[in-house]
Amino acid sequence: MSSPSDIPRDIPGDTPNANPSRPVMQLLARGLQLWVRQQCQSIDSLEIRLEGSPLQLLRGRLAGVRLLARRVVYQQFHLELVELASGPIQVHVGNLLRGQPLQLEQAFQIQGQVSFTPAGLTRSLAAPRWRSLADSLGETLLGIVPLGGVRIHHDKLVLTALAQGRPDPIEQETTVASVGGSVEIRCVAGSPSYLLPMDPGITIGAARLEAGMLQLLGAARVSA
């Protein structure tokens, strides 16, 4: 993956007069930006870089796309940072030239990294879509529901909950690791542990706590 500084804000290419493919590149970039935003509930900032030769781009084939997005809400997950690179993508350039929305011809692969802040994790687990997951985490790892929140302390993910009749929250330090393409959250004492349910189209290759965030590295298949 490229670092954020490796992804330029401008679409690559020569000056408009020197490169006749630039209008098509701009159309593709705008079309992809709109398509990505439509997949999400909100995105604060989004940068996209197209990869491929001018001839490939004119034919609607991209060698790949690199994406950098900040403060993304996707399916009620609150993501602080998303850094992705795709495989080849086929698009209908003719539709774009006629002012129609971007249409992808086939599914494609992506790989990269998503990062959660503790506040983002807490908001995600409190969302209606993921409330049952939060309850399962709390019941399995804390022995109590509902799960109150999440914080990061050094290299530990700390789960918290409030128990009736107790003024102080119950806390459980856990570790995170990639296991079988998913994420395992395990109590520091060794047990119990909880393996997150994972979409079959997503594979997590690494999970780590770094820079005060939960970082997941992996790959996924995106439907057209």
Tab-separated table of C-alpha atoms in Angstrom:
chain	number	residue	atom	x	y	z
A	1	MET	CA	0.000	0.000	0.000
A	2	SER	CA	1.086	3.538	-0.584
A	3	SER	CA	1.323	5.888	2.313
A	4	PRO	CA	-1.098	8.856	2.300
A	5	SER	CA	1.646	11.130	1.031
A	6	ASP	CA	2.142	8.870	-2.025
A	7	ILE	CA	-1.370	9.501	-3.321
A	8	PRO	CA	-1.535	12.796	-5.203
A	9	ARG	CA	-4.562	15.031	-5.022
A	10	ASP	CA	-4.618	15.628	-8.790
A	11	ILE	CA	-5.434	13.023	-11.396
A	12	PRO	CA	-2.158	12.067	-13.149
A	13	GLY	CA	-1.533	13.168	-16.731
A	14	ASP	CA	-0.098	15.921	-18.884
A	15	THR	CA	-1.653	19.272	-19.614
A	16	PRO	CA	-5.082	19.140	-21.292
A	17	ASN	CA	-3.687	20.210	-24.698
A	18	ALA	CA	-0.864	17.671	-24.596
A	19	ASN	CA	-2.994	14.708	-23.456
A	20	PRO	CA	-6.336	14.163	-25.227
A	21	SER	CA	-7.226	11.364	-22.768
A	22	ARG	CA	-7.294	13.755	-19.819
A	23	PRO	CA	-11.033	14.599	-20.133
A	24	VAL	CA	-11.817	10.874	-20.065
A	25	MET	CA	-9.536	10.416	-17.053
A	26	GLN	CA	-11.303	13.257	-15.295
A	27	LEU	CA	-14.692	11.740	-16.124
A	28	LEU	CA	-13.578	8.347	-14.817
A	29	ALA	CA	-12.137	9.872	-11.658
A	30	ARG	CA	-15.315	11.863	-10.969
A	31	GLY	CA	-17.450	8.842	-11.775
A	32	LEU	CA	-15.465	6.644	-9.390
A	33	GLN	CA	-15.569	9.283	-6.659
A	34	LEU	CA	-19.357	9.522	-6.992
A	35	TRP	CA	-19.702	5.715	-7.018
A	36	VAL	CA	-17.560	5.362	-3.875
A	37	ARG	CA	-19.527	8.073	-2.058
A	38	GLN	CA	-22.790	6.352	-2.999
A	39	GLN	CA	-21.566	3.152	-1.314
A	40	CYS	CA	-20.976	5.006	1.967
A	41	GLN	CA	-23.151	6.931	4.382
A	42	SER	CA	-20.576	9.714	4.615
A	43	ILE	CA	-16.964	10.539	3.714
A	44	ASP	CA	-15.085	13.604	4.952
A	45	SER	CA	-12.332	13.510	2.316
A	46	LEU	CA	-11.636	11.276	-0.671
A	47	GLU	CA	-8.647	11.083	-3.008
A	48	ILE	CA	-8.457	8.753	-6.008
A	49	ARG	CA	-5.596	7.969	-8.390
A	50	LEU	CA	-6.191	6.140	-11.652
A	51	GLU	CA	-3.561	3.755	-13.004
A	52	GLY	CA	-3.243	2.685	-16.639
A	53	SER	CA	-2.178	3.847	-20.078
A	54	PRO	CA	-4.163	6.503	-21.969
A	55	LEU	CA	-5.319	3.855	-24.477
A	56	GLN	CA	-6.522	1.573	-21.687
A	57	LEU	CA	-8.369	4.438	-20.049
A	58	LEU	CA	-10.077	5.406	-23.311
A	59	ARG	CA	-11.247	1.808	-23.650
A	60	GLY	CA	-12.644	1.849	-20.121
A	61	ARG	CA	-10.051	-0.462	-18.617
A	62	LEU	CA	-8.130	0.695	-15.560
A	63	ALA	CA	-4.986	-1.133	-14.492
A	64	GLY	CA	-5.960	-0.182	-10.960
A	65	VAL	CA	-7.217	2.508	-8.639
A	66	ARG	CA	-5.678	3.807	-5.410
A	67	LEU	CA	-7.953	5.372	-2.838
A	68	LEU	CA	-7.370	7.336	0.328
A	69	ALA	CA	-10.395	8.342	2.414
A	70	ARG	CA	-10.735	9.861	5.867
A	71	ARG	CA	-13.560	9.639	8.409
A	72	VAL	CA	-15.762	7.241	6.493
A	73	VAL	CA	-19.086	5.759	7.635
A	74	TYR	CA	-19.752	2.514	5.761
A	75	GLN	CA	-22.606	0.220	6.771
A	76	GLN	CA	-22.617	2.069	10.132
A	77	PHE	CA	-18.908	1.337	10.666
A	78	HIS	CA	-17.029	4.528	11.583
A	79	LEU	CA	-13.611	4.318	9.891
A	80	GLU	CA	-10.942	6.916	10.575
A	81	LEU	CA	-8.736	6.058	7.587
A	82	VAL	CA	-9.184	3.860	4.522
A	83	GLU	CA	-6.255	3.110	2.187
A	84	LEU	CA	-7.051	0.772	-0.703
A	85	ALA	CA	-5.586	-0.417	-3.997
A	86	SER	CA	-7.645	-2.286	-6.567
A	87	GLY	CA	-6.923	-4.800	-9.281
A	88	PRO	CA	-7.990	-4.134	-12.897
A	89	ILE	CA	-11.421	-2.530	-13.333
A	90	GLN	CA	-13.687	-2.441	-16.407
A	91	VAL	CA	-16.067	0.512	-16.740
A	92	HIS	CA	-18.535	1.721	-19.385
A	93	VAL	CA	-16.832	4.874	-20.655
A	94	GLY	CA	-19.628	5.466	-23.163
A	95	ASN	CA	-22.138	5.907	-20.358
A	96	LEU	CA	-19.930	8.536	-18.710
A	97	LEU	CA	-19.484	10.396	-22.006
A	98	ARG	CA	-23.279	10.523	-22.302
A	99	GLY	CA	-23.556	11.982	-18.799
A	100	GLN	CA	-24.817	8.776	-17.225
A	101	PRO	CA	-23.649	7.387	-13.857
A	102	LEU	CA	-20.593	5.156	-13.721
A	103	GLN	CA	-21.354	1.499	-14.390
A	104	LEU	CA	-18.867	-1.244	-13.548
A	105	GLU	CA	-18.813	-4.273	-15.842
A	106	GLN	CA	-17.586	-6.867	-13.374
A	107	ALA	CA	-16.505	-7.447	-9.795
A	108	PHE	CA	-12.940	-6.582	-8.839
A	109	GLN	CA	-10.444	-7.194	-6.054
A	110	ILE	CA	-9.169	-4.653	-3.549
A	111	GLN	CA	-6.552	-4.828	-0.838
A	112	GLY	CA	-5.392	-2.378	1.772
A	113	GLN	CA	-5.923	-1.144	5.295
A	114	VAL	CA	-8.724	0.349	7.375
A	115	SER	CA	-8.154	2.038	10.739
A	116	PHE	CA	-10.554	2.603	13.638
A	117	THR	CA	-10.131	5.031	16.524
A	118	PRO	CA	-11.510	3.931	19.924
A	119	ALA	CA	-14.303	6.510	19.545
A	120	GLY	CA	-15.088	5.168	16.085
A	121	LEU	CA	-15.197	1.594	17.368
A	122	THR	CA	-17.511	2.626	20.198
A	123	ARG	CA	-19.874	4.444	17.809
A	124	SER	CA	-19.824	1.484	15.420
A	125	LEU	CA	-20.712	-1.056	18.111
A	126	ALA	CA	-23.491	1.214	19.402
A	127	ALA	CA	-25.106	1.408	15.951
A	128	PRO	CA	-28.336	-0.605	15.524
A	129	ARG	CA	-26.793	-2.729	12.763
A	130	TRP	CA	-24.008	-3.981	15.060
A	131	ARG	CA	-25.774	-3.997	18.441
A	132	SER	CA	-26.052	-7.792	18.455
A	133	LEU	CA	-22.317	-8.044	17.778
A	134	ALA	CA	-21.628	-5.682	20.684
A	135	ASP	CA	-23.872	-7.795	22.938
A	136	SER	CA	-22.027	-10.969	21.911
A	137	LEU	CA	-18.678	-9.342	22.652
A	138	GLY	CA	-19.842	-8.095	26.038
A	139	GLU	CA	-21.411	-11.401	27.051
A	140	THR	CA	-18.457	-13.523	25.904
A	141	LEU	CA	-15.541	-11.383	27.073
A	142	LEU	CA	-17.025	-9.390	29.974
A	143	GLY	CA	-19.914	-11.533	31.088
A	144	ILE	CA	-22.240	-8.545	30.905
A	145	VAL	CA	-24.316	-6.623	28.390
A	146	PRO	CA	-24.609	-4.075	27.001
A	147	LEU	CA	-21.032	-3.310	26.031
A	148	GLY	CA	-20.347	0.257	27.116
A	149	GLY	CA	-17.339	1.225	25.059
A	150	VAL	CA	-13.855	0.526	23.772
A	151	ARG	CA	-10.520	2.153	24.436
A	152	ILE	CA	-6.911	1.373	23.538
A	153	HIS	CA	-4.197	1.202	26.178
A	154	HIS	CA	-0.748	0.655	24.686
A	155	ASP	CA	-1.054	-2.653	22.790
A	156	LYS	CA	-4.312	-3.743	24.423
A	157	LEU	CA	-7.926	-3.272	23.385
A	158	VAL	CA	-9.919	-2.554	26.541
A	159	LEU	CA	-13.640	-3.397	26.596
A	160	THR	CA	-15.796	-1.646	29.205
A	161	ALA	CA	-19.324	-2.042	30.537
A	162	LEU	CA	-21.385	-0.731	33.439
A	163	ALA	CA	-22.865	-3.245	35.868
A	164	GLN	CA	-25.982	-2.494	37.873
A	165	GLY	CA	-25.132	-1.540	41.426
A	166	ARG	CA	-21.452	-0.883	40.684
A	167	PRO	CA	-20.195	2.713	40.414
A	168	ASP	CA	-17.085	1.816	38.442
A	169	PRO	CA	-17.108	0.227	34.976
A	170	ILE	CA	-16.024	-3.364	34.443
A	171	GLU	CA	-13.011	-3.567	32.143
A	172	GLN	CA	-11.361	-6.376	30.234
A	173	GLU	CA	-7.999	-6.090	28.480
A	174	THR	CA	-7.809	-8.022	25.237
A	175	THR	CA	-5.447	-8.651	22.355
A	176	VAL	CA	-6.336	-8.695	18.664
A	177	ALA	CA	-4.960	-10.994	15.978
A	178	SER	CA	-5.807	-12.274	12.530
A	179	VAL	CA	-7.032	-15.875	12.698
A	180	GLY	CA	-8.415	-17.801	9.739
A	181	GLY	CA	-9.043	-14.647	7.722
A	182	SER	CA	-11.015	-13.000	10.533
A	183	VAL	CA	-10.175	-11.094	13.726
A	184	GLU	CA	-9.875	-12.832	17.077
A	185	ILE	CA	-10.313	-10.791	20.241
A	186	ARG	CA	-8.832	-12.676	23.201
A	187	CYS	CA	-8.712	-11.854	26.903
A	188	VAL	CA	-5.178	-11.180	28.104
A	189	ALA	CA	-5.479	-14.085	30.554
A	190	GLY	CA	-5.813	-16.395	27.539
A	191	SER	CA	-9.511	-17.156	27.520
A	192	PRO	CA	-12.233	-16.635	26.606
A	193	SER	CA	-11.873	-15.369	23.050
A	194	TYR	CA	-14.261	-14.181	20.350
A	195	LEU	CA	-13.840	-14.633	16.590
A	196	LEU	CA	-15.603	-11.857	14.709
A	197	PRO	CA	-18.109	-13.030	12.070
A	198	MET	CA	-16.749	-12.065	8.663
A	199	ASP	CA	-18.298	-11.552	5.251
A	200	PRO	CA	-17.126	-14.425	2.987
A	201	GLY	CA	-15.865	-11.865	0.471
A	202	ILE	CA	-13.467	-10.297	3.000
A	203	THR	CA	-10.199	-11.774	4.267
A	204	ILE	CA	-8.250	-10.148	7.105
A	205	GLY	CA	-4.524	-10.823	6.822
A	206	ALA	CA	-3.330	-8.841	9.843
A	207	ALA	CA	-4.845	-7.056	12.836
A	208	ARG	CA	-2.850	-4.746	15.090
A	209	LEU	CA	-3.120	-1.914	17.573
A	210	GLU	CA	-0.855	0.897	16.452
A	211	ALA	CA	-0.792	4.706	16.720
A	212	GLY	CA	-3.811	4.573	19.043
A	213	MET	CA	-5.964	2.824	16.427
A	214	LEU	CA	-7.121	-0.658	15.485
A	215	GLN	CA	-5.675	-1.360	12.040
A	216	LEU	CA	-6.960	-4.172	9.837
A	217	LEU	CA	-5.089	-5.227	6.696
A	218	GLY	CA	-6.724	-7.479	4.165
A	219	ALA	CA	-8.431	-8.062	0.850
A	220	ALA	CA	-11.996	-8.075	-0.443
A	221	ARG	CA	-14.032	-8.684	-3.570
A	222	VAL	CA	-16.221	-5.760	-4.624
A	223	SER	CA	-19.394	-6.530	-6.560
A	224	ALA	CA	-20.133	-4.575	-9.709
